[in-house]
CSV table of C-alpha atoms in Angstrom, one decimal:
chain,number,residue,atom,x,y,z
A,1,MET,CA,34.0,-54.9,-69.6
A,2,VAL,CA,33.9,-54.6,-65.8
A,3,LEU,CA,36.1,-51.9,-64.3
A,4,ALA,CA,37.6,-53.2,-61.1
A,5,ALA,CA,41.2,-51.8,-61.0
A,6,GLY,CA,40.6,-49.0,-58.5
A,7,GLN,CA,42.4,-48.8,-55.2
A,8,GLY,CA,39.3,-48.1,-53.1
A,9,THR,CA,40.9,-45.4,-51.1
A,10,ARG,CA,37.6,-44.3,-49.5
A,11,LEU,CA,37.1,-47.8,-48.1
A,12,ARG,CA,40.4,-47.9,-46.2
A,13,PRO,CA,41.4,-49.7,-44.0
A,14,ILE,CA,39.3,-52.5,-45.5
A,15,THR,CA,41.0,-52.1,-48.8
A,16,ASP,CA,44.5,-52.1,-47.3
A,17,GLY,CA,44.4,-55.9,-47.7
A,18,MET,CA,41.8,-56.6,-50.3
A,19,PRO,CA,40.5,-55.1,-53.6
A,20,LYS,CA,37.4,-52.9,-53.5
A,21,ALA,CA,35.7,-55.3,-55.8
A,22,LEU,CA,35.7,-58.0,-53.2
A,23,VAL,CA,34.4,-55.9,-50.3
A,24,PRO,CA,31.2,-57.7,-49.2
A,25,VAL,CA,27.8,-56.2,-49.7
A,26,ALA,CA,24.8,-58.0,-48.3
A,27,GLY,CA,26.8,-61.2,-48.1
A,28,ARG,CA,28.5,-61.3,-51.4
A,29,PRO,CA,31.5,-59.5,-53.0
A,30,MET,CA,30.3,-56.4,-54.8
A,31,ILE,CA,31.7,-57.5,-58.1
A,32,GLU,CA,29.4,-60.5,-58.2
A,33,PHE,CA,26.4,-58.3,-58.5
A,34,VAL,CA,27.8,-56.9,-61.7
A,35,VAL,CA,28.5,-60.4,-63.1
A,36,LEU,CA,25.0,-61.6,-62.2
A,37,LEU,CA,23.4,-58.5,-63.9
A,38,LEU,CA,25.4,-59.1,-67.1
A,39,ARG,CA,24.5,-62.8,-67.1
A,40,ARG,CA,20.8,-62.0,-66.6
A,41,TYR,CA,20.9,-60.2,-70.0
A,42,GLY,CA,22.8,-62.9,-71.9
A,43,VAL,CA,26.3,-61.4,-71.6
A,44,ARG,CA,28.6,-64.4,-71.4
A,45,ASP,CA,32.0,-62.9,-72.4
A,46,ILE,CA,33.5,-60.5,-69.8
A,47,VAL,CA,36.8,-58.9,-69.4
A,48,ILE,CA,37.8,-57.4,-66.0
A,49,ASN,CA,40.6,-54.9,-65.5
A,50,LEU,CA,42.8,-55.5,-62.5
A,51,HIS,CA,45.4,-53.6,-60.5
A,52,HIS,CA,45.0,-53.3,-56.7
A,53,PHE,CA,45.2,-56.9,-55.3
A,54,GLY,CA,44.0,-58.1,-58.7
A,55,ALA,CA,45.1,-61.7,-58.1
A,56,GLN,CA,42.5,-61.9,-55.3
A,57,ILE,CA,39.8,-61.0,-57.8
A,58,GLU,CA,41.1,-63.6,-60.3
A,59,LYS,CA,41.1,-66.2,-57.6
A,60,GLN,CA,37.6,-65.4,-56.5
A,61,LEU,CA,36.0,-65.4,-60.0
A,62,GLY,CA,38.3,-67.7,-61.9
A,63,ASP,CA,37.3,-68.2,-65.5
A,64,GLY,CA,33.7,-67.5,-64.7
A,65,GLN,CA,32.4,-71.1,-65.0
A,66,ARG,CA,30.8,-70.9,-61.6
A,67,PHE,CA,28.6,-68.1,-62.9
A,68,ASP,CA,28.0,-69.6,-66.4
A,69,VAL,CA,30.1,-66.9,-68.1
A,70,ASN,CA,33.5,-66.6,-69.6
A,71,ILE,CA,35.9,-64.2,-67.8
A,72,CYS,CA,39.3,-63.0,-68.8
A,73,TYR,CA,41.5,-60.4,-67.3
A,74,SER,CA,43.3,-57.2,-68.3
A,75,ASN,CA,46.1,-56.5,-65.9
A,76,GLU,CA,47.3,-52.9,-65.4
A,77,PRO,CA,50.7,-52.7,-63.7
A,78,GLU,CA,49.9,-48.9,-63.5
A,79,LEU,CA,46.4,-47.6,-63.3
A,80,LEU,CA,45.2,-46.4,-66.7
A,81,ASP,CA,41.8,-44.8,-65.8
A,82,THR,CA,38.7,-45.6,-67.8
A,83,GLY,CA,40.0,-44.6,-71.2
A,84,GLY,CA,43.4,-46.3,-70.9
A,85,GLY,CA,41.8,-49.4,-69.4
A,86,LEU,CA,39.4,-49.6,-72.4
A,87,LEU,CA,42.2,-49.1,-74.9
A,88,LYS,CA,44.3,-51.8,-73.3
A,89,ALA,CA,41.4,-54.2,-73.7
A,90,LYS,CA,40.6,-53.1,-77.2
A,91,ALA,CA,41.3,-56.5,-78.8
A,92,PHE,CA,38.5,-58.0,-76.6
A,93,LEU,CA,36.0,-55.2,-77.3
A,94,GLN,CA,36.5,-54.1,-80.9
A,95,ASP,CA,34.3,-56.5,-82.7
A,96,GLY,CA,30.8,-55.1,-81.8
A,97,THR,CA,28.6,-53.4,-79.3
A,98,PHE,CA,29.8,-53.8,-75.7
A,99,ILE,CA,28.9,-52.8,-72.2
A,100,VAL,CA,31.2,-51.1,-69.7
A,101,ILE,CA,30.1,-51.1,-66.1
A,102,ASN,CA,31.7,-49.9,-62.8
A,103,THR,CA,32.1,-52.4,-59.9
A,104,ASP,CA,31.3,-49.9,-57.1
A,105,ALA,CA,27.6,-49.3,-57.5
A,106,LEU,CA,24.4,-51.4,-57.2
A,107,ILE,CA,21.8,-50.7,-59.9
A,108,ASP,CA,18.5,-52.4,-60.8
A,109,VAL,CA,18.6,-51.4,-64.5
A,110,ASP,CA,17.0,-53.2,-67.4
A,111,LEU,CA,20.0,-53.6,-69.7
A,112,ALA,CA,17.7,-54.8,-72.6
A,113,ALA,CA,15.8,-51.5,-72.5
A,114,VAL,CA,19.0,-49.5,-72.5
A,115,LEU,CA,20.4,-51.6,-75.5
A,116,ASN,CA,17.1,-51.0,-77.4
A,117,ASP,CA,17.4,-47.3,-77.0
A,118,HIS,CA,21.1,-47.4,-78.0
A,119,ARG,CA,20.2,-49.3,-81.2
A,120,LYS,CA,17.1,-47.1,-82.0
A,121,ASN,CA,19.3,-44.0,-81.7
A,122,ASN,CA,22.1,-45.5,-83.7
A,123,ALA,CA,24.3,-44.2,-80.9
A,124,ALA,CA,28.1,-44.3,-80.6
A,125,ALA,CA,27.6,-44.3,-76.8
A,126,THR,CA,24.7,-44.5,-74.5
A,127,LEU,CA,25.3,-43.6,-70.8
A,128,VAL,CA,22.8,-44.6,-68.1
A,129,LEU,CA,22.2,-41.4,-66.2
A,130,ARG,CA,20.2,-40.6,-63.1
A,131,PRO,CA,18.5,-37.5,-61.6
A,132,ASP,CA,20.4,-36.0,-58.7
A,133,ALA,CA,19.8,-32.8,-56.8
A,134,ASP,CA,23.5,-32.2,-56.5
A,135,ALA,CA,24.3,-32.7,-60.2
A,136,ASP,CA,25.6,-29.2,-60.7
A,137,ARG,CA,27.8,-29.6,-57.6
A,138,TYR,CA,29.5,-32.7,-58.8
A,139,GLY,CA,29.5,-32.0,-62.6
A,140,SER,CA,26.5,-33.0,-64.6
A,141,ILE,CA,26.0,-34.6,-68.0
A,142,ASP,CA,23.2,-32.7,-69.8
A,143,ILE,CA,20.7,-34.2,-72.3
A,144,GLY,CA,18.1,-32.6,-74.5
A,145,ALA,CA,14.5,-33.8,-74.7
A,146,ASP,CA,15.5,-36.3,-77.4
A,147,GLY,CA,18.0,-37.9,-75.0
A,148,ARG,CA,21.1,-36.7,-76.9
A,149,ILE,CA,23.9,-35.5,-74.7
A,150,CYS,CA,24.7,-31.8,-75.2
A,151,ARG,CA,27.2,-31.3,-72.4
A,152,PHE,CA,29.9,-33.3,-70.6
A,153,LEU,CA,31.1,-31.3,-67.6
A,154,GLN,CA,32.4,-28.0,-69.2
A,155,HIS,CA,32.3,-29.3,-72.8
A,156,ARG,CA,29.3,-28.4,-74.9
A,157,SER,CA,28.0,-29.8,-78.2
A,158,GLN,CA,28.2,-27.5,-81.2
A,159,GLU,CA,24.6,-28.4,-82.0
A,160,PRO,CA,21.8,-26.8,-79.9
A,161,PRO,CA,19.9,-29.2,-77.7
A,162,VAL,CA,16.4,-30.2,-78.6
A,163,GLY,CA,13.8,-28.9,-76.1
A,164,ALA,CA,14.3,-28.6,-72.4
A,165,VAL,CA,17.7,-29.7,-71.0
A,166,ARG,CA,18.0,-32.1,-68.0
A,167,LYS,CA,21.1,-32.2,-65.8
A,168,LEU,CA,21.9,-35.8,-64.8
A,169,MET,CA,24.6,-37.8,-63.2
A,170,PHE,CA,26.4,-40.9,-64.5
A,171,THR,CA,25.5,-44.3,-62.9
A,172,GLY,CA,28.6,-46.1,-64.1
A,173,VAL,CA,26.8,-48.2,-66.8
A,174,GLN,CA,27.3,-47.5,-70.5
A,175,ILE,CA,26.9,-49.1,-73.9
A,176,LEU,CA,29.5,-48.4,-76.5
A,177,GLU,CA,30.4,-49.0,-80.1
A,178,PRO,CA,33.9,-49.8,-81.2
A,179,ARG,CA,34.2,-46.5,-83.0
A,180,ILE,CA,34.9,-44.9,-79.6
A,181,PHE,CA,38.5,-46.2,-80.2
A,182,ASP,CA,38.8,-43.8,-83.1
A,183,TYR,CA,38.8,-41.0,-80.6
A,184,MET,CA,41.6,-42.5,-78.4
A,185,ASP,CA,45.3,-41.9,-79.0
A,186,SER,CA,46.6,-45.3,-80.0
A,187,GLY,CA,50.2,-44.2,-80.0
A,188,GLY,CA,50.8,-45.9,-76.7
A,189,LEU,CA,49.0,-46.9,-73.5
A,190,LYS,CA,48.6,-44.1,-71.0
A,191,LYS,CA,46.3,-43.0,-68.3
A,192,PHE,CA,43.3,-41.0,-69.5
A,193,SER,CA,39.6,-40.6,-68.8
A,194,THR,CA,36.8,-41.2,-71.2
A,195,THR,CA,34.6,-38.5,-69.6
A,196,ARG,CA,37.3,-35.8,-69.5
A,197,GLU,CA,39.0,-36.6,-72.8
A,198,THR,CA,37.3,-39.1,-75.1
A,199,TYR,CA,33.7,-38.1,-74.9
A,200,PRO,CA,34.4,-34.3,-75.3
A,201,ARG,CA,36.3,-35.2,-78.4
A,202,MET,CA,33.4,-37.2,-79.7
A,203,LEU,CA,31.0,-34.4,-78.8
A,204,GLY,CA,33.1,-32.0,-80.8
A,205,ALA,CA,32.9,-34.3,-83.8
A,206,SER,CA,29.1,-34.5,-83.5
A,207,GLU,CA,29.1,-38.2,-82.7
A,208,LYS,CA,25.7,-39.6,-81.5
A,209,LEU,CA,26.1,-39.6,-77.7
A,210,TYR,CA,22.9,-40.4,-75.8
A,211,GLY,CA,21.8,-40.6,-72.2
A,212,TYR,CA,19.3,-43.1,-70.9
A,213,CYS,CA,17.5,-41.6,-67.9
A,214,PHE,CA,17.2,-44.2,-65.1
A,215,GLU,CA,15.1,-43.5,-62.0
A,216,GLY,CA,15.2,-46.9,-60.3
A,217,PHE,CA,17.4,-48.1,-57.5
A,218,TRP,CA,21.0,-47.1,-57.6
A,219,GLN,CA,23.5,-46.9,-54.7
A,220,ASP,CA,27.1,-45.9,-54.7
A,221,LEU,CA,29.3,-48.4,-52.8
A,222,GLY,CA,32.4,-46.2,-52.4
A,223,THR,CA,32.3,-45.8,-48.6
A,224,LYS,CA,31.4,-48.0,-45.6
A,225,GLU,CA,28.4,-45.7,-45.0
A,226,ARG,CA,27.1,-46.1,-48.5
A,227,ILE,CA,27.5,-49.9,-48.3
A,228,ALA,CA,25.6,-49.9,-45.1
A,229,GLU,CA,22.8,-47.8,-46.7
A,230,ALA,CA,22.6,-50.3,-49.6
A,231,GLU,CA,22.3,-53.2,-47.2
A,232,ARG,CA,19.7,-51.4,-45.1
A,233,GLN,CA,17.5,-50.8,-48.2
A,234,LEU,CA,17.9,-54.4,-49.5
A,235,ARG,CA,17.2,-55.9,-46.1
A,236,GLY,CA,14.2,-53.7,-45.5
A,237,GLY,CA,12.7,-54.3,-48.9
A,238,GLN,CA,12.9,-50.6,-50.0
A,239,ALA,CA,15.1,-51.8,-52.9
A,240,ARG,CA,15.3,-55.0,-54.9
A,241,LEU,CA,17.6,-56.4,-57.6
A,242,HIS,CA,15.7,-58.3,-60.2
A,243,TYR,CA,18.7,-60.3,-61.4
A,244,LEU,CA,19.4,-62.1,-58.1
């Protein structure tokens, strides 16, 4: 699932007339990087959630044939946040392991390696995390030496961490099992966050939540300045994306 429903308020006035997912980065709409990454690792069935100028995204990507993938869409008349968006798309996601990825970041991650770790750990969720000197300032996700998550923001696991704890930040890439839906209120669609609500609930139930520490190229695309920085690194060769 590709999360593309956000309003892109930090990119205004660009996003006053277009969705954030279609804002160009190095000559292509940012959402195309995500589709190409998924295709590189054999992901052919993709659902994209839509809200802000969603029809433009649907027109740009169509059914995915141009990218050799199958794309369908989950329209959100009202924004549902990550948890509500996943729950709305449950019918598409509930049959097996699935990937959820944000649109607004460039990452040069090896998804096969993340998936191997996820399976090796028999994880319910594996979040791709990155070191950041400001992790405490923005709210870290902490993992033990075995990679198991022991804290989400202010929520701590009941089990003590193994070895030294690392404070990391979320990249926007995660691999999930359908049992995540067991920790979501299915009484009706509503706006809620997986990080603030679902994962703390899973942590309290001692579900296997893991972090995959990624130290390669990652760049947030949430502002014009950060897009310019990504383009500078790509143009200058300081960064590369192996799936292009």
